[in-house]
Every structure is written in structure tokens, then in C-alpha cells.
Amino acid sequence: MCILNTAIYIQIIRKNSHPVLDNFRVEKTTLSPDLKEDEVLVKTLFLSVDPYMRCRMNDDTAADYLLPWRLGECADGGGVGVVEASRNEVLATGDIVTSFNWHWQTRNVINGYLLRKIDPRMVDGHLSYVLGAVGMPGLTAFLGVREKGHVTPGANQTMVISGAAGACGSLAGQIARLDGCEKVIGICGTDKKCQALVSELGFTAAVNYKKGDISAALRESCPRGVDVYFDNVGGPISDTVISQMNSGGHVILCGQISQYNKDVPYPPPLSKETQEDLCSKNITRERFMVLNYMDKHEEGLLQLSQWVKTGQIKVLETVTNGIENMGVAFCSMMMGGNTGKQIVKISD
């Protein structure tokens, strides 16, 4: 007897535009319950939508490790689920597993050796954290700050984070504070997000880039200039931050979400003025890719887990329910509709 399933397929891809619901198609499918050797049947619990996925809607994803989504194929990304049946020697029924290439389906049949087993105690039972604070966004924040930020306790450094209320930015600011930054300033797009950064996550201050003069607001929040910039957005916001950076500062080039809807190279070209700022002030700006630090992932996940379980890092999530709303969650996230990690809950 076949297993009923629901999947999300890529229907339309448009370059140089914001993603829309028409990009995705919800389809009822079936799965065979007959597993081959090494395969497992998994029920999807949570799926992730992330800004990098917009790059997968282009022919060139700008990253060797990312394949573009293809028309008519099932979309995929980060996911976590539970094993319901197994013909794999290392995975048993009831095991919690995760993958970076989880199909957007309510159930999946997959080779178990492509999955990573999760100890729920690592996330204090909050399995969605596997896709956020104790997962790839958390590692990106942790290793970005540690490997490219050059944070020195006692050096009175100021770090600015753009996209600060997103999955990665909200964690990067907290990690910077734990690692010894004197001031941590977040940039985001609503007053409510600004309030959350300061009152819930311990940021020193937050700037709403949609209100008033962002340059003046930054100068007020960073009177001694900016030493480290965790860049998630690129574009004019980043130009403004870099113009206020101190000599010998460091840009952690993590993402460029403001440019993802444009058919431009990655990283996008900088303005002449910004290039001159970087050169004249000897500011480092190197592309950061978390997968280049695989040897540090285990250590990083253990540290993130400890911080989360002890409350030293607080986790913000925006949760959408139902696989039929994957497209809704993705489009909302790309427009800044999320606070913290955007998660889609698929089943209990």
C-alpha cells in the first residue's frame, strides 16, 4: 500500500525579481513503503527557508556547493525529521535525523547514510533549533565572528550587524557580545525588531534603516566608529557602515540579501567610494563560507548547544505551519517578514 505524501515543486523561475508564490506548486504524491538496503522512511517535522535559496533560483548560484533548483523538481533545503522505518544499520525507528538537502515533502525515502543523527538533548528538545541556532545559521554566525571578526576582549571594539534580526544576524550579535565586543549594534527594518534586539538579545542599540538618516543614527550609536562589520545584506546599507569603519577594521562578508533578486555576480561589485574606503583604511573584507571550516563544526555545535541550554544565547523563531505554506514562508522571509529563524512546521 502506497504512502500518501505532499511535496513542493519548482514551477516558475524569474530572474531579477522578488520570489512569488507562483514559483512553487503543491502536489499530492505517493511513496512506496518498500525500502531498499540502506534506505529509511522519514517523516518531516520541520523545514527551513533561508536567503541563500534565492540564489538557487538562478542558473549560477555563485557557490560550487549549491546546485540550482530546476523546473519541475522537488525543492530541497535544510530539514529535520524522525525515522519511521529503516533498512539502514545505523538508523533505527524513532531516531531524529537532519540533512542540508531535505526534500520539501511530508515524508521522504532516502539513503540513511546521507542523514545526520541528532541527539535531542543538544537542543534541549527544541528540534527546530537544529535548523537554526544549533545548525548551519548558528555555525555561520559563530565561525564568522571567530574566524573573520578578530574580536579581542578588552579592546573596546564595536561591531555592527546588518540583517540583525534574521537567523544568522540575531545570533552573531549575541556571540560578539559573549566574545568580548564592548558594543554590538544591529541594523534591521522595523521598530519591533529593533526593540527585540535590545530588550531580548542584549544588543547595545539597534537602527531601523527604513526610518530617518541611517548614517546619522549609526554615528550616534557608534561615536568611536565601527571596528567589525558582520555583513548580511550588502548594497547601500553596507556602503554606509563601511564609510564609518575605523582603520584596520574587518568586514565579515556573510551574505548580500539585498542583491539576491538581481542577476549580478557574487559578491556584487562595490562602489568606487567604498573600494577607496577599504583600501585607504586597510580594512579586510573576505568572503566567508562556513563549509570551508568543516573541521570546526563539531566544536562549534557543542559551544552553541551549551550557550542555548544555559540561556546565554536566546533563540528567536518565526514559525509557519503546514507544507502548503512553504512558498508563503519563503517569500515572506525574503521580504523581511521573519524575526529570527524562519521555520515551517510540517508535522508533530
mmCIF file of C-alpha atoms in Angstrom, residues 97-244:
data_model
loop_
_atom_site.group_PDB
_atom_site.id
_atom_site.type_symbol
_atom_site.label_atom_id
_atom_site.label_comp_id
_atom_site.label_asym_id
_atom_site.label_seq_id
_atom_site.Cartn_x
_atom_site.Cartn_y
_atom_site.Cartn_z
ATOM 1 C CA VAL A 97 17.812 12.998 11.712
ATOM 2 C CA THR A 98 18.697 16.049 9.664
ATOM 3 C CA SER A 99 20.059 16.933 6.232
ATOM 4 C CA PHE A 100 21.077 20.018 4.266
ATOM 5 C CA ASN A 101 19.306 18.558 1.204
ATOM 6 C CA TRP A 102 15.940 17.512 2.630
ATOM 7 C CA HIS A 103 13.205 17.391 0.012
ATOM 8 C CA TRP A 104 10.214 19.617 0.690
ATOM 9 C CA GLN A 105 7.904 16.651 1.296
ATOM 10 C CA THR A 106 5.856 15.442 4.237
ATOM 11 C CA ARG A 107 7.702 12.122 4.004
ATOM 12 C CA ASN A 108 10.932 11.060 2.305
ATOM 13 C CA VAL A 109 12.627 7.813 1.364
ATOM 14 C CA ILE A 110 16.364 8.422 1.454
ATOM 15 C CA ASN A 111 19.677 6.657 1.864
ATOM 16 C CA GLY A 112 20.267 6.803 5.605
ATOM 17 C CA TYR A 113 23.972 7.458 5.157
ATOM 18 C CA LEU A 114 23.071 10.885 3.731
ATOM 19 C CA LEU A 115 21.451 11.859 7.037
ATOM 20 C CA ARG A 116 22.992 13.038 10.305
ATOM 21 C CA LYS A 117 21.579 11.611 13.529
ATOM 22 C CA ILE A 118 20.660 14.200 16.160
ATOM 23 C CA ASP A 119 20.663 13.891 19.930
ATOM 24 C CA PRO A 120 17.578 15.918 21.013
ATOM 25 C CA ARG A 121 19.437 16.841 24.202
ATOM 26 C CA MET A 122 21.742 19.014 22.086
ATOM 27 C CA VAL A 123 18.829 21.388 21.507
ATOM 28 C CA ASP A 124 17.058 20.805 24.830
ATOM 29 C CA GLY A 125 14.232 19.107 22.935
ATOM 30 C CA HIS A 126 13.620 22.065 20.575
ATOM 31 C CA LEU A 127 14.162 20.164 17.334
ATOM 32 C CA SER A 128 13.677 23.216 15.111
ATOM 33 C CA TYR A 129 16.876 24.656 16.623
ATOM 34 C CA VAL A 130 18.754 22.048 14.560
ATOM 35 C CA LEU A 131 17.908 24.255 11.565
ATOM 36 C CA GLY A 132 18.871 27.487 13.306
ATOM 37 C CA ALA A 133 20.812 28.283 16.455
ATOM 38 C CA VAL A 134 22.407 24.818 16.724
ATOM 39 C CA GLY A 135 22.632 24.291 12.982
ATOM 40 C CA MET A 136 24.019 25.977 9.888
ATOM 41 C CA PRO A 137 22.917 29.565 10.746
ATOM 42 C CA GLY A 138 24.416 29.199 14.214
ATOM 43 C CA LEU A 139 27.666 27.833 12.817
ATOM 44 C CA THR A 140 27.782 30.633 10.258
ATOM 45 C CA ALA A 141 27.414 33.243 12.995
ATOM 46 C CA PHE A 142 29.843 31.515 15.359
ATOM 47 C CA LEU A 143 32.613 30.810 12.862
ATOM 48 C CA GLY A 144 32.121 34.104 11.070
ATOM 49 C CA VAL A 145 32.740 36.036 14.275
ATOM 50 C CA ARG A 146 35.546 33.724 15.445
ATOM 51 C CA GLU A 147 37.409 33.323 12.143
ATOM 52 C CA LYS A 148 36.928 36.709 10.476
ATOM 53 C CA GLY A 149 35.915 39.142 13.211
ATOM 54 C CA HIS A 150 39.218 39.367 15.107
ATOM 55 C CA VAL A 151 37.335 40.157 18.300
ATOM 56 C CA THR A 152 39.681 40.876 21.214
ATOM 57 C CA PRO A 153 38.245 41.012 24.754
ATOM 58 C CA GLY A 154 39.077 44.301 26.448
ATOM 59 C CA ALA A 155 39.840 46.101 23.173
ATOM 60 C CA ASN A 156 36.660 48.240 23.376
ATOM 61 C CA GLN A 157 35.529 47.107 19.933
ATOM 62 C CA THR A 158 32.241 47.990 18.276
ATOM 63 C CA MET A 159 30.576 45.504 15.945
ATOM 64 C CA VAL A 160 27.703 46.343 13.605
ATOM 65 C CA ILE A 161 25.472 43.589 12.215
ATOM 66 C CA SER A 162 23.172 44.143 9.235
ATOM 67 C CA GLY A 163 20.199 41.858 8.821
ATOM 68 C CA ALA A 164 20.492 41.710 12.601
ATOM 69 C CA ALA A 165 17.013 40.327 13.274
ATOM 70 C CA GLY A 166 17.469 37.386 10.920
ATOM 71 C CA ALA A 167 18.530 33.831 11.677
ATOM 72 C CA CYS A 168 22.263 34.486 11.445
ATOM 73 C CA GLY A 169 22.450 38.143 12.473
ATOM 74 C CA SER A 170 20.473 37.688 15.675
ATOM 75 C CA LEU A 171 22.987 35.047 16.767
ATOM 76 C CA ALA A 172 26.106 36.856 15.526
ATOM 77 C CA GLY A 173 25.354 39.851 17.736
ATOM 78 C CA GLN A 174 24.967 37.698 20.824
ATOM 79 C CA ILE A 175 28.155 35.776 20.051
ATOM 80 C CA ALA A 176 30.066 39.019 19.536
ATOM 81 C CA ARG A 177 28.923 40.175 22.962
ATOM 82 C CA LEU A 178 29.911 36.860 24.564
ATOM 83 C CA ASP A 179 33.308 37.018 22.840
ATOM 84 C CA GLY A 180 34.068 40.457 24.256
ATOM 85 C CA CYS A 181 32.780 43.222 21.975
ATOM 86 C CA GLU A 182 32.023 46.309 24.051
ATOM 87 C CA LYS A 183 29.243 47.495 21.722
ATOM 88 C CA VAL A 184 27.016 45.467 19.417
ATOM 89 C CA ILE A 185 24.776 47.480 17.102
ATOM 90 C CA GLY A 186 22.084 45.856 14.960
ATOM 91 C CA ILE A 187 20.521 47.162 11.763
ATOM 92 C CA CYS A 188 17.045 45.914 10.820
ATOM 93 C CA GLY A 189 13.817 47.080 9.215
ATOM 94 C CA THR A 190 11.164 47.649 11.909
ATOM 95 C CA ASP A 191 10.933 49.263 15.321
ATOM 96 C CA LYS A 192 9.589 46.000 16.744
ATOM 97 C CA LYS A 193 12.688 44.142 15.568
ATOM 98 C CA CYS A 194 14.920 46.864 16.984
ATOM 99 C CA GLN A 195 13.201 46.507 20.342
ATOM 100 C CA ALA A 196 13.656 42.724 20.301
ATOM 101 C CA LEU A 197 17.375 43.043 19.577
ATOM 102 C CA VAL A 198 17.953 45.319 22.540
ATOM 103 C CA SER A 199 15.469 44.047 25.128
ATOM 104 C CA GLU A 200 15.598 40.315 24.362
ATOM 105 C CA LEU A 201 19.002 39.650 22.820
ATOM 106 C CA GLY A 202 21.202 42.157 24.631
ATOM 107 C CA PHE A 203 22.329 44.312 21.699
ATOM 108 C CA THR A 204 23.658 47.705 22.800
ATOM 109 C CA ALA A 205 21.444 49.546 20.297
ATOM 110 C CA ALA A 206 19.557 48.965 17.069
ATOM 111 C CA VAL A 207 18.931 51.117 13.996
ATOM 112 C CA ASN A 208 15.835 50.964 11.799
ATOM 113 C CA TYR A 209 17.234 51.583 8.315
ATOM 114 C CA LYS A 210 13.760 52.422 6.990
ATOM 115 C CA LYS A 211 13.409 55.438 9.298
ATOM 116 C CA GLY A 212 15.384 58.652 9.101
ATOM 117 C CA ASP A 213 19.071 59.079 8.316
ATOM 118 C CA ILE A 214 20.858 55.735 8.818
ATOM 119 C CA SER A 215 24.259 57.411 8.608
ATOM 120 C CA ALA A 216 23.410 59.818 11.437
ATOM 121 C CA ALA A 217 21.842 57.035 13.516
ATOM 122 C CA LEU A 218 24.989 54.941 13.148
ATOM 123 C CA ARG A 219 27.240 57.828 14.140
ATOM 124 C CA GLU A 220 25.125 58.326 17.249
ATOM 125 C CA SER A 221 25.296 54.629 18.173
ATOM 126 C CA CYS A 222 28.972 54.236 17.231
ATOM 127 C CA PRO A 223 30.672 57.508 18.300
ATOM 128 C CA ARG A 224 34.129 55.883 18.150
ATOM 129 C CA GLY A 225 33.485 54.316 14.749
ATOM 130 C CA VAL A 226 32.987 50.686 13.711
ATOM 131 C CA ASP A 227 35.681 48.042 14.195
ATOM 132 C CA VAL A 228 33.915 44.930 12.894
ATOM 133 C CA TYR A 229 31.026 44.690 10.447
ATOM 134 C CA PHE A 230 29.047 41.448 10.044
ATOM 135 C CA ASP A 231 27.555 41.996 6.601
ATOM 136 C CA ASN A 232 24.401 40.064 5.747
ATOM 137 C CA VAL A 233 22.821 42.484 3.293
ATOM 138 C CA GLY A 234 25.269 44.366 1.050
ATOM 139 C CA GLY A 235 24.125 47.358 -1.009
ATOM 140 C CA PRO A 236 23.753 50.931 0.274
ATOM 141 C CA ILE A 237 23.476 49.862 3.932
ATOM 142 C CA SER A 238 26.884 48.224 3.765
ATOM 143 C CA ASP A 239 28.357 51.215 1.953
ATOM 144 C CA THR A 240 27.184 53.405 4.833
ATOM 145 C CA VAL A 241 28.622 51.137 7.531
ATOM 146 C CA ILE A 242 31.979 50.758 5.769
ATOM 147 C CA SER A 243 32.261 54.541 5.427
ATOM 148 C CA GLN A 244 32.229 54.753 9.247
#
